[in-house]
Coordinates of C-alpha atoms and ligand atoms in Angstrom, one line a residue:
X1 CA -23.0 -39.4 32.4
X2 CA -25.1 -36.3 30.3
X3 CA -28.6 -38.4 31.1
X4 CA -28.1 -39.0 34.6
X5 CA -26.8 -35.4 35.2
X6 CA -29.5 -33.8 33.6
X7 CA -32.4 -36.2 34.9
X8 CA -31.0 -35.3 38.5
X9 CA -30.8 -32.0 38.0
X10 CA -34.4 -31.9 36.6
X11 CA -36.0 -34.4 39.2
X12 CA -36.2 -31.8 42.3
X13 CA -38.6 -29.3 40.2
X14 CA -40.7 -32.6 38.8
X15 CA -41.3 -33.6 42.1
X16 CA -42.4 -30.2 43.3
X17 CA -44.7 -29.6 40.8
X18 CA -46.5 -33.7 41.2
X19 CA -46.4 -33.3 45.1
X20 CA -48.4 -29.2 44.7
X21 CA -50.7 -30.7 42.4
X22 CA -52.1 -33.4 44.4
X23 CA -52.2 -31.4 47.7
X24 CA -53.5 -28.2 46.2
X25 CA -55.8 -29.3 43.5
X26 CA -56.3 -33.2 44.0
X27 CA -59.8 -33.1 44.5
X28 CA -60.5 -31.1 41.2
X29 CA -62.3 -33.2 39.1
X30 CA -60.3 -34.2 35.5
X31 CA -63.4 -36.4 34.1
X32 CA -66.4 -38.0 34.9
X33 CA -66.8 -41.8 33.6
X34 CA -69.5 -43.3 31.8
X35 CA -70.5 -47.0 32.2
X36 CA -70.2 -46.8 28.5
X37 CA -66.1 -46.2 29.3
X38 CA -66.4 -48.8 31.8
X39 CA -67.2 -51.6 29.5
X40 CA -65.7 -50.5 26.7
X41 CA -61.9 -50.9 27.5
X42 CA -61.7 -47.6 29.5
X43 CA -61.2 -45.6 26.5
X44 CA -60.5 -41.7 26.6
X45 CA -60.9 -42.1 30.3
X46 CA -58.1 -39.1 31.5
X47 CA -56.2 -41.5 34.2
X48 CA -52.4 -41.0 33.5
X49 CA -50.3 -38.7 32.8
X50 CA -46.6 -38.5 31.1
X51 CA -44.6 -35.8 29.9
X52 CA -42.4 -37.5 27.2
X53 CA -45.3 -37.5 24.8
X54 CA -49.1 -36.9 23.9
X55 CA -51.6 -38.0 20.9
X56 CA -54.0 -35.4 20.1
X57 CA -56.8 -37.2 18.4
X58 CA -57.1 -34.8 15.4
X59 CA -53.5 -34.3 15.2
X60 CA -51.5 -37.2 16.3
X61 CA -48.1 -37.7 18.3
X62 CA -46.3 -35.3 19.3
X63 CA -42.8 -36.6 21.5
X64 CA -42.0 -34.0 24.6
X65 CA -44.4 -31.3 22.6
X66 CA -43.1 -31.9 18.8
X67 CA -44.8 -33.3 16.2
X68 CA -43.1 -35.9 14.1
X69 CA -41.6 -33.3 11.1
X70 CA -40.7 -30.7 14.2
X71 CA -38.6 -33.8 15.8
X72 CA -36.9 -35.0 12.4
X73 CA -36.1 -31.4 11.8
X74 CA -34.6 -30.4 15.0
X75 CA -32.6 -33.8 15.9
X76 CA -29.3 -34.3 15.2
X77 CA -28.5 -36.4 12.0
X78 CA -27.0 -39.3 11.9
X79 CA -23.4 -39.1 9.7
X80 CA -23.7 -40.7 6.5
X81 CA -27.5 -40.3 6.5
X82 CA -30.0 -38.3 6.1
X83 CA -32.0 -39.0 9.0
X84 CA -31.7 -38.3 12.8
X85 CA -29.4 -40.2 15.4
X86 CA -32.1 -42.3 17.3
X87 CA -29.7 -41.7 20.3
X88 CA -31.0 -38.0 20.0
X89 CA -34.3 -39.3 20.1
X90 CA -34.0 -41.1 23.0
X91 CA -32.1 -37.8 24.6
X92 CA -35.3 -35.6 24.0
X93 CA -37.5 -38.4 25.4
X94 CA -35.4 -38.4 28.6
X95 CA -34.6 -34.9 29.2
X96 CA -37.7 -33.2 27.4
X97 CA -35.5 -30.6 25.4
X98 CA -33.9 -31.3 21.6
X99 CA -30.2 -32.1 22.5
X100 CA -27.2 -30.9 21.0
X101 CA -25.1 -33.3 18.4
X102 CA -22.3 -34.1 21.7
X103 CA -25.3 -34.9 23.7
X104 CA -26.8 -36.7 21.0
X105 CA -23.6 -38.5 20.3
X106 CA -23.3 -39.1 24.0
X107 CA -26.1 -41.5 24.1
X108 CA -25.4 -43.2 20.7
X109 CA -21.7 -43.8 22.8
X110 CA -23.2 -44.9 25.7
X111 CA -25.1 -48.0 23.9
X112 CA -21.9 -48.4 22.1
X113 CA -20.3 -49.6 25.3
X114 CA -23.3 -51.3 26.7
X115 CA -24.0 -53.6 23.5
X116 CA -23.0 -56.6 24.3
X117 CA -25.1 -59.8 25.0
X118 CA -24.6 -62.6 27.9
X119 CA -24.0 -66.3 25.7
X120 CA -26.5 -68.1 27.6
X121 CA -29.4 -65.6 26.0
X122 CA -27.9 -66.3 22.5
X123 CA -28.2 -70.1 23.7
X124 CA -31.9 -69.9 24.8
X125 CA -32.8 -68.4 21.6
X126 CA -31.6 -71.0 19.6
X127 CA -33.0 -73.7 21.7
X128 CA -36.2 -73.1 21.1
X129 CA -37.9 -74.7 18.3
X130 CA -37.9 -73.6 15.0
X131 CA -41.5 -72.6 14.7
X132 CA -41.7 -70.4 17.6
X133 CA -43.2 -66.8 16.7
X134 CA -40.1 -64.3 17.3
X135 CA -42.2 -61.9 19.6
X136 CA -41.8 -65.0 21.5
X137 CA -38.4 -64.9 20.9
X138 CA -37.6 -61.6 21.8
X139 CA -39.7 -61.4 24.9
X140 CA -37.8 -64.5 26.1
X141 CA -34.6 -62.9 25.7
X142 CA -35.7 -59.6 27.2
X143 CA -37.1 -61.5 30.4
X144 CA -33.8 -63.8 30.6
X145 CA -31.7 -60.6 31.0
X146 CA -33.8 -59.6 33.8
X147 CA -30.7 -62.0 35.7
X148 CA -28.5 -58.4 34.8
X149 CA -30.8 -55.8 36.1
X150 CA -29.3 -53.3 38.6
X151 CA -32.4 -52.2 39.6
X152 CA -33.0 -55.7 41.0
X153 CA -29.7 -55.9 42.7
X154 CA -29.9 -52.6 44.2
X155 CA -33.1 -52.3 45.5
X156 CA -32.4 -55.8 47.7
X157 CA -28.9 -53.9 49.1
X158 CA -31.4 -51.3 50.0
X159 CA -31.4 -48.8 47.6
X160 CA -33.2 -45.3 48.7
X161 CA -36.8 -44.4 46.9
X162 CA -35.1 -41.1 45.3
X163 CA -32.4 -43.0 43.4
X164 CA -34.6 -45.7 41.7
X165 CA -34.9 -43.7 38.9
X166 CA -31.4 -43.7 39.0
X167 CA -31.2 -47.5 38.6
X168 CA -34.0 -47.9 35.5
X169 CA -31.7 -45.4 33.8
X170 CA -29.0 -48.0 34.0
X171 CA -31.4 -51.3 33.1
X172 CA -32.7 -49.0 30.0
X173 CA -30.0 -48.0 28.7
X174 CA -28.1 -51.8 29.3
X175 CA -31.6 -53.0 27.5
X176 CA -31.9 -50.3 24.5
X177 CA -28.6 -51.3 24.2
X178 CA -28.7 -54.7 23.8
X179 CA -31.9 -55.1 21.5
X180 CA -31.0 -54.5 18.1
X181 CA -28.1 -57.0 18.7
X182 CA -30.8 -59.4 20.0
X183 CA -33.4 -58.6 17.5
X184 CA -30.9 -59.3 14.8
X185 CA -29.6 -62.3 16.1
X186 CA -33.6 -64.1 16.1
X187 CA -33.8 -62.5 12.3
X188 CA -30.2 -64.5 10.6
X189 CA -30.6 -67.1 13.4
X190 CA -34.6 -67.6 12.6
X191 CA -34.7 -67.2 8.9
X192 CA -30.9 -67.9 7.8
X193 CA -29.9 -70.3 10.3
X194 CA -26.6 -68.5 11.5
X195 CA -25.8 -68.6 14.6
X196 CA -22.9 -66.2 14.5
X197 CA -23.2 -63.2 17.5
X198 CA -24.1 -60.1 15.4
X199 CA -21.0 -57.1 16.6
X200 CA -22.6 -54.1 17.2
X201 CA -19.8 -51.4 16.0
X202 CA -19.6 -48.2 18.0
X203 CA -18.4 -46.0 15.6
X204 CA -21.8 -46.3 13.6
X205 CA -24.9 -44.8 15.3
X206 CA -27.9 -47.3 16.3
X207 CA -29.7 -47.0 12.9
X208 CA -26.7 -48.0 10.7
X209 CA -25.8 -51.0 13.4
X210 CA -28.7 -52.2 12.9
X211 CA -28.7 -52.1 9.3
X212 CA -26.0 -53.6 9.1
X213 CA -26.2 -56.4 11.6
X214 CA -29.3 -57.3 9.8
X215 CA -27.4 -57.9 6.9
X216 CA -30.8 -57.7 4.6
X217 CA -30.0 -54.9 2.3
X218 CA -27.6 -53.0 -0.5
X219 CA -30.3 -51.4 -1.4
X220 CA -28.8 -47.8 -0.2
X221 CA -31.6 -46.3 2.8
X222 CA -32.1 -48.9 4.9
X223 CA -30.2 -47.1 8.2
X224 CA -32.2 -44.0 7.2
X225 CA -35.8 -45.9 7.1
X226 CA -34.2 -47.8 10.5
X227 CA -33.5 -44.5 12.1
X228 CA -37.2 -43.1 11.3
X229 CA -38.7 -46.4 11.9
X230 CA -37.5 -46.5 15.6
X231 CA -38.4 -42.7 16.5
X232 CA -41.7 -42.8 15.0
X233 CA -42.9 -46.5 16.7
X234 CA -41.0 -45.1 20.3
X235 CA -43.7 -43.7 22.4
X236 CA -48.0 -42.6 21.5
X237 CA -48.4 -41.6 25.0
X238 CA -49.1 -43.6 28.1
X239 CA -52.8 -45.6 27.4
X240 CA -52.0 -48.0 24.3
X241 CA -51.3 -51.1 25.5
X242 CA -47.9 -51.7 25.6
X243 CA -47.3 -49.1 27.2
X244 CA -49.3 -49.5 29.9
X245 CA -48.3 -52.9 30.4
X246 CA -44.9 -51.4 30.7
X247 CA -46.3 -48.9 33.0
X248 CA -48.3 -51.0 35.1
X249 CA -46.2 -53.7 35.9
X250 CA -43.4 -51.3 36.3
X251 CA -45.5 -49.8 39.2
X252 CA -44.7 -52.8 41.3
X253 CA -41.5 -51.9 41.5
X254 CA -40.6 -55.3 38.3
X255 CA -37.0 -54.2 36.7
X256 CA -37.2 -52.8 33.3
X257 CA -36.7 -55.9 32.2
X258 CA -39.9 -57.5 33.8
X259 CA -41.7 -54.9 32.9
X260 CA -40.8 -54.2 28.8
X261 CA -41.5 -57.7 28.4
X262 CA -44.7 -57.5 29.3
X263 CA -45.0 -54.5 27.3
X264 CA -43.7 -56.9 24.6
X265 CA -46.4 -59.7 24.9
X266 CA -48.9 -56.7 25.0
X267 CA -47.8 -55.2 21.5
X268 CA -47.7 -59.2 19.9
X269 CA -51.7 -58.7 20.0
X270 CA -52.9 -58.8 16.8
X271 CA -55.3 -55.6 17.2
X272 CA -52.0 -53.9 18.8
X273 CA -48.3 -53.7 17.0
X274 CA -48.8 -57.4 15.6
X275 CA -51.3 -55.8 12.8
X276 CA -48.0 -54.6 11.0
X277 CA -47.5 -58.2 9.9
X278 CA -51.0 -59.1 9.2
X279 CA -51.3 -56.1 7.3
X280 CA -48.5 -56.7 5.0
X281 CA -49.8 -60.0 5.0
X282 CA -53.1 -58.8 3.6
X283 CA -51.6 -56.8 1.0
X284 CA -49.5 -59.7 -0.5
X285 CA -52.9 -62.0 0.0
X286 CA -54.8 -59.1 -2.8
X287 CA -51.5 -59.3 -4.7
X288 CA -51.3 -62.5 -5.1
X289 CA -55.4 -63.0 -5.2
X290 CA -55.5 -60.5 -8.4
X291 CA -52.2 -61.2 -10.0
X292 CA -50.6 -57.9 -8.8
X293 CA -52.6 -53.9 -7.9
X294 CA -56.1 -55.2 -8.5
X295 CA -58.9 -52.6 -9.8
X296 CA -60.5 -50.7 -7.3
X297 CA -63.5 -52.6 -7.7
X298 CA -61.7 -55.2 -6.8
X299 CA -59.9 -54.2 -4.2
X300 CA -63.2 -53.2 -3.0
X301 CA -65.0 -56.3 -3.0
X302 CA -61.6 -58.2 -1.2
X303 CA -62.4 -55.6 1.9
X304 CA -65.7 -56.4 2.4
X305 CA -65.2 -60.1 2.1
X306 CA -62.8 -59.4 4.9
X307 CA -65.2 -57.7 6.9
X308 CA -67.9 -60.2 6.4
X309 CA -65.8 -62.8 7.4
X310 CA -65.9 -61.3 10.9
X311 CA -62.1 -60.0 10.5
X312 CA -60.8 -56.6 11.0
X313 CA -58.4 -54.8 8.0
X314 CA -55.4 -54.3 9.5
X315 CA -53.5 -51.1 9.9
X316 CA -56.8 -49.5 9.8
X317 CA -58.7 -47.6 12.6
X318 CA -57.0 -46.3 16.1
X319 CA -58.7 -46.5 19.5
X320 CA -57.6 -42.8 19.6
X321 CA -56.6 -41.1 16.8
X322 CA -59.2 -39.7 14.4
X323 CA -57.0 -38.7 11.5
X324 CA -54.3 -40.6 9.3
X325 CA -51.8 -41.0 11.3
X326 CA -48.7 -38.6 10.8
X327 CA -46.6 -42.0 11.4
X328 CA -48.8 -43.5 8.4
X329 CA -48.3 -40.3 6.4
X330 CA -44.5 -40.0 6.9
X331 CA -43.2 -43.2 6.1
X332 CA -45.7 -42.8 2.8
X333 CA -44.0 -40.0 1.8
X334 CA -40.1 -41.6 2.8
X335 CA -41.0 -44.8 0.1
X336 CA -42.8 -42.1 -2.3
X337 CA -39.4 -40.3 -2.4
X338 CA -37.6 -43.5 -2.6
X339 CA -39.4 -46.3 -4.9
X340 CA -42.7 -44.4 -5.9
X341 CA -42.9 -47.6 -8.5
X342 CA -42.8 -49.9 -6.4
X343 CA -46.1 -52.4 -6.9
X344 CA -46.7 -52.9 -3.0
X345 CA -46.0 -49.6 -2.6
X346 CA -49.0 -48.4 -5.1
X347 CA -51.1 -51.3 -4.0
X348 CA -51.1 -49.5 -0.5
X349 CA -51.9 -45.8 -2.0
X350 CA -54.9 -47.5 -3.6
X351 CA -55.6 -49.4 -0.5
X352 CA -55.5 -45.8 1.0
X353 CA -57.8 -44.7 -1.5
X354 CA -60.5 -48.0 -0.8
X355 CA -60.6 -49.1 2.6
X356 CA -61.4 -46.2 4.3
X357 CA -64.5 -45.7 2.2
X358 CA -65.4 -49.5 2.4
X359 CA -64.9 -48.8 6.6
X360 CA -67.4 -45.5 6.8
X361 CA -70.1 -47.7 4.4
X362 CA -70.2 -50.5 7.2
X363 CA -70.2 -47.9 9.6
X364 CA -68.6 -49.8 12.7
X365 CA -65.1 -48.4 12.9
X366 CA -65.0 -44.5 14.6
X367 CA -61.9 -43.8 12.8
X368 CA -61.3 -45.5 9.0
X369 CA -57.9 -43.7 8.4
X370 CA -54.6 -46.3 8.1
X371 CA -52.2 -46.6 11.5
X372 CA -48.9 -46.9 11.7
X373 CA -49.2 -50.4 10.5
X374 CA -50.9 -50.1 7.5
X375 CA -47.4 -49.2 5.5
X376 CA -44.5 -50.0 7.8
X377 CA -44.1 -53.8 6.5
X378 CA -44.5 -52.3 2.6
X379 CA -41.2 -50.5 3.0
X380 CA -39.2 -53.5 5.1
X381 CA -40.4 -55.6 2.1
X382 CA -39.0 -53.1 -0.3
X383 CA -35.9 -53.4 1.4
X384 CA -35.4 -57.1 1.7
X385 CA -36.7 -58.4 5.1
X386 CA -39.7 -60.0 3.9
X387 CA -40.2 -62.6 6.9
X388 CA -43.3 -60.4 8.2
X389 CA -43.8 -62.4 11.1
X390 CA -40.6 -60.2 12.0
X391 CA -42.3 -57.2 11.6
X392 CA -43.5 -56.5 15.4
X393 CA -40.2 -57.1 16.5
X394 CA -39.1 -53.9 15.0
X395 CA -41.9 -52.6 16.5
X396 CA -40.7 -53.7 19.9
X397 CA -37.1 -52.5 19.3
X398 CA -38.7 -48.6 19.1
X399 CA -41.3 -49.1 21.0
X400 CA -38.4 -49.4 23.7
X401 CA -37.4 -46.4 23.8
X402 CA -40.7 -44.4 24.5
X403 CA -41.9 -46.6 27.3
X404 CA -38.2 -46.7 28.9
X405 CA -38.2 -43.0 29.0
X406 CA -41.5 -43.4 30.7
X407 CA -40.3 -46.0 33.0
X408 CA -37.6 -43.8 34.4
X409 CA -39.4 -41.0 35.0
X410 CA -41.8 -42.9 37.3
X411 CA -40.2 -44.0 39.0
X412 CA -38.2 -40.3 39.5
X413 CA -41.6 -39.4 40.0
X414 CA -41.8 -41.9 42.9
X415 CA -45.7 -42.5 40.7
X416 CA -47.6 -45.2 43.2
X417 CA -48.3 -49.2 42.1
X418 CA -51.2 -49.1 39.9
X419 CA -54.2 -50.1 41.2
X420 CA -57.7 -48.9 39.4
X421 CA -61.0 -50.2 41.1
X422 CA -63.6 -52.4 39.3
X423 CA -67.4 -53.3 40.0
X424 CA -69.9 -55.8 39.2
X425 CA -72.2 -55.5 36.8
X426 CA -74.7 -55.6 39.2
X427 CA -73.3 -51.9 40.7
X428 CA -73.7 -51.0 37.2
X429 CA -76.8 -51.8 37.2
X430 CA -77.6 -50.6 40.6
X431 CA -76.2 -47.2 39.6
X432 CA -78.3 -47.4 36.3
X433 CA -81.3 -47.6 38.3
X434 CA -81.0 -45.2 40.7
X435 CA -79.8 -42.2 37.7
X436 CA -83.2 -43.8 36.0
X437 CA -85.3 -43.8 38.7
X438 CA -84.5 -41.3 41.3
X439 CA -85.0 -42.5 45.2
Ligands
CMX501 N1 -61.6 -53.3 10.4 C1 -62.8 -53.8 10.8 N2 -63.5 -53.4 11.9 C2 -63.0 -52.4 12.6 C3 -61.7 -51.8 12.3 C4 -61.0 -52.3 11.1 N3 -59.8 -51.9 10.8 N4 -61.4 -50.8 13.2 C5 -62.4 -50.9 14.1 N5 -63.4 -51.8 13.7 C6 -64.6 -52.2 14.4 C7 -64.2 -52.7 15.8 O1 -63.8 -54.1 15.7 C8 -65.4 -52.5 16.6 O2 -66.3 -53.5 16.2 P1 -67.4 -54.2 17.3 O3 -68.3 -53.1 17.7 O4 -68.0 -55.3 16.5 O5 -66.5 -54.7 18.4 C9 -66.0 -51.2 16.0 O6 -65.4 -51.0 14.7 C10 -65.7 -50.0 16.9 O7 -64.3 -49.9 17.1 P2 -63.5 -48.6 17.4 O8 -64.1 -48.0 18.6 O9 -63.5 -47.7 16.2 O10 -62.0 -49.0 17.6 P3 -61.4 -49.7 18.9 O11 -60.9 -48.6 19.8 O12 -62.3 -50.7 19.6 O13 -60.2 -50.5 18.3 C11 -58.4 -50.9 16.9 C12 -59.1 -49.9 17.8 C13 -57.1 -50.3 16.4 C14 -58.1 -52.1 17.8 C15 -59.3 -51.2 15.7 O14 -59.4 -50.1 14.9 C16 -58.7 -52.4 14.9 O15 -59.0 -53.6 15.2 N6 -58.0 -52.1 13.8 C17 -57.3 -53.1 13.0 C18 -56.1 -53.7 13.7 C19 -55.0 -52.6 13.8 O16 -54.7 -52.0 12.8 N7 -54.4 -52.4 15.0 C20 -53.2 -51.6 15.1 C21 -53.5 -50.3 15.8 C22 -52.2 -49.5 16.0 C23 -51.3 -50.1 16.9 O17 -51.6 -50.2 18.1 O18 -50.2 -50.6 16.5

């Protein structure tokens, strides 16, 4: 048990360090908040803090202090592939240093024996009707295994405070486990009408399972853009919203399961991870509007009759970031390697090229550079799954293991229930007054 040895071993020092902190220095003072943070969504306001990863607005994500190249270099690869074993990602979430191919193998072994799926979640999946969004889906199933957790069943036999973290290591790995078999099963089950279990195979690491139980592709790559695609969508620190949900309803002491699927209804938001399929959705809307890649005039007129419409672009802007997004800028340069004639694939480049500048001219947006979801749906398309309403499941499937790793250091970390304190707007205002007119 390599995560649980290690996360025991490490938890002691943790603790020390949280517990000298607060007594020593807790009343230094980290920030002072505006009322413009206040009413505007609390952003930037310094109120968290993590250790498996950090966004540095002019720089990006950076997982337990590596930036995305750093991590793809130093990881493991996957055999057959040319990408890292997303079980080594998850190992360098969890234990914060780059783990060696056994370790890395140990995880990919451990969801080997976990994957499998309770019938009756397979059962409520199908049951629901045929139009139902498969976010919906997945956050169904996530919540229905909440009848496994350990977490749950311990804590009611009495379970001490020091070993909950040992039980949200069990529910996360049981639940990263189980997710690309359930993600699978909503794609051939939603969009294929099979209703046969996908077999997760435990000889094959997590990226080529779910290739393969996916079924979409024999276009050679797709494990490889699988493997990247989970460890770049894992974790952007603690703030963005599905995270936090994660996080916050995690700090009531809610099972992983409770907990990731709120995290899951958080990233279904449209201005959150569901703008991968909208922004795909945009790109094919130009496509078929112009006949194929429009000029940029073109192109350029489309934007702003988006804008003026009173909609967003999507995959554009970042409530943080203030550069293109390394996780934009990686998966540009996997499809430029791959199919650099690919017509979406251009259309995107010149989208790069246009919306950004259309986005300064209107001058509402503090950061016009593309997201993460600007160009993920352009390479699933390329490689067959073209149902984009699919898209932010993907997203949820990595997004698991970031905010996982997160969960089960808080609760190491013994980290409180969440519990921030809101005014009225008339102490706003009262405060206002008394800054603008002195007593
Ligand atoms: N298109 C049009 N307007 C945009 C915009 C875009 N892509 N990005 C920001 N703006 C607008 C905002 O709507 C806001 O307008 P109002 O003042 O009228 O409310 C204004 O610019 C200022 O916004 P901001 O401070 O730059 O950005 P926020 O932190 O409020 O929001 C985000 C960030 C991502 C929600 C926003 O940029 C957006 O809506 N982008 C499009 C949707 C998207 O791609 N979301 C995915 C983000 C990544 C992820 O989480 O997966």
């Amino acid at each position: 048990m390599i995560l649980h040895e290690r996360i025991s071993a490490l938890l002691p020092v943790w603790r020390d360090r949280i517990k000298a902190l607060a007594k020593e220095h807790g009343d230094v003072v980290v920030d002072t908040v505006t009322i413009e943070e206040v009413l505007g969504g609390m952003r930037d306001i310094k109120s968290m803090y993590t250790d498996i990863s950090s966004v540095d607005p002019a720089e990006g994500i950076r997982f337990r202090g590596l930036t995305i190249n750093e991590t793809l270099q130093a990881l493991p690869k996957a055999r057959g592939g040319k990408l890292p074993m997303v079980g080594g990602l998850y190992y360098l979430l969890m234990i914060g240093e780059v783990p060696s191919k056994e370790e890395a193998q140990w995880v990919e072994d451990e969801w080997g024996k976990r994957a499998s799926v309770p019938d009756y979640v397979f059962k409520m999946i199908k049951a629901m009707p045929k139009d139902t969004h498969p976010m919906i889906l997945l956050s169904q199933a996530v919540l229905a295994l909440g009848k496994e957790s350990v977490f749950n069943k311990r804590y009611h036999e009495g379970m001490k405070k020091d070993m909950y973290w040992e039980a949200a290591l069990e529910d996360s790995l049981n639940l990263t486990a189980r997710l690309p078999i359930i993600a699978a099963y909503i794609y051939r089950m939603k969009y294929f009408g099979e209703s046969a279990k996908p077999k997760y195979n435990p000889k094959l690491d997590y990226g080529a399972n779910f290739a393969k139980m996916m079924k979409v592709s024999d276009k050679k790559g797709y494990a490889d853009l699988m493997r990247l695609y989970f460890t770049i969508h894992s974790d952007h620190e603690s703030g963005n919203a599905s995270a936090h949900a994660m996080h916050l309803v995690g700090s009531t002491l809610s099972d992983a399961y409770f907990s990731f699927s709120a995290s899951l209804n958080a990233l279904a938001g449209p201005l959150h991870g569901l703008a991968n399929q909208e922004s795909l959705a945009w790109l094919l809307d130009v496509r078929k509007m112009f006949g194929g890649v429009p000029t940029r005039e073109n192109l350029y007129k489309f934007a702003w009759d988006t804008l003026n419409s009173g909609k967003v672009i999507p995959g554009y802007g970042h409530g943080i970031l203030r550069v293109i997004d390394p996780r934009f800028i990686t998966q540009m340069e996997f499809a430029k390697k791959r199919f650099p004639d690919d017509e979406l694939l251009r259309l995107a480049d010149m989208v790069l090229d246009v919306v950004p500048a259309v986005l300064k001219e209107q001058g509402k947006a503090k950061s016009p550079a593309p997201n993460v979801d600007a160009i993920s749906g352009t390479l699933q398309y390329y490689y067959g799954v073209r149902e984009f309403d699919f898209y932010t499941v993907l997203f949820g499937v990595g997004r698991a293991l970031g905010v996982t790793a997160n969960y089960v250091w808080a609760r190491g970390l013994g980290q409180p229930i969440e519990r921030p304190k809101s005014l009225t707007t008339k102490m706003l205002e009262d405060l206002a007054e008394k800054v603008v007119k002195p007593a």
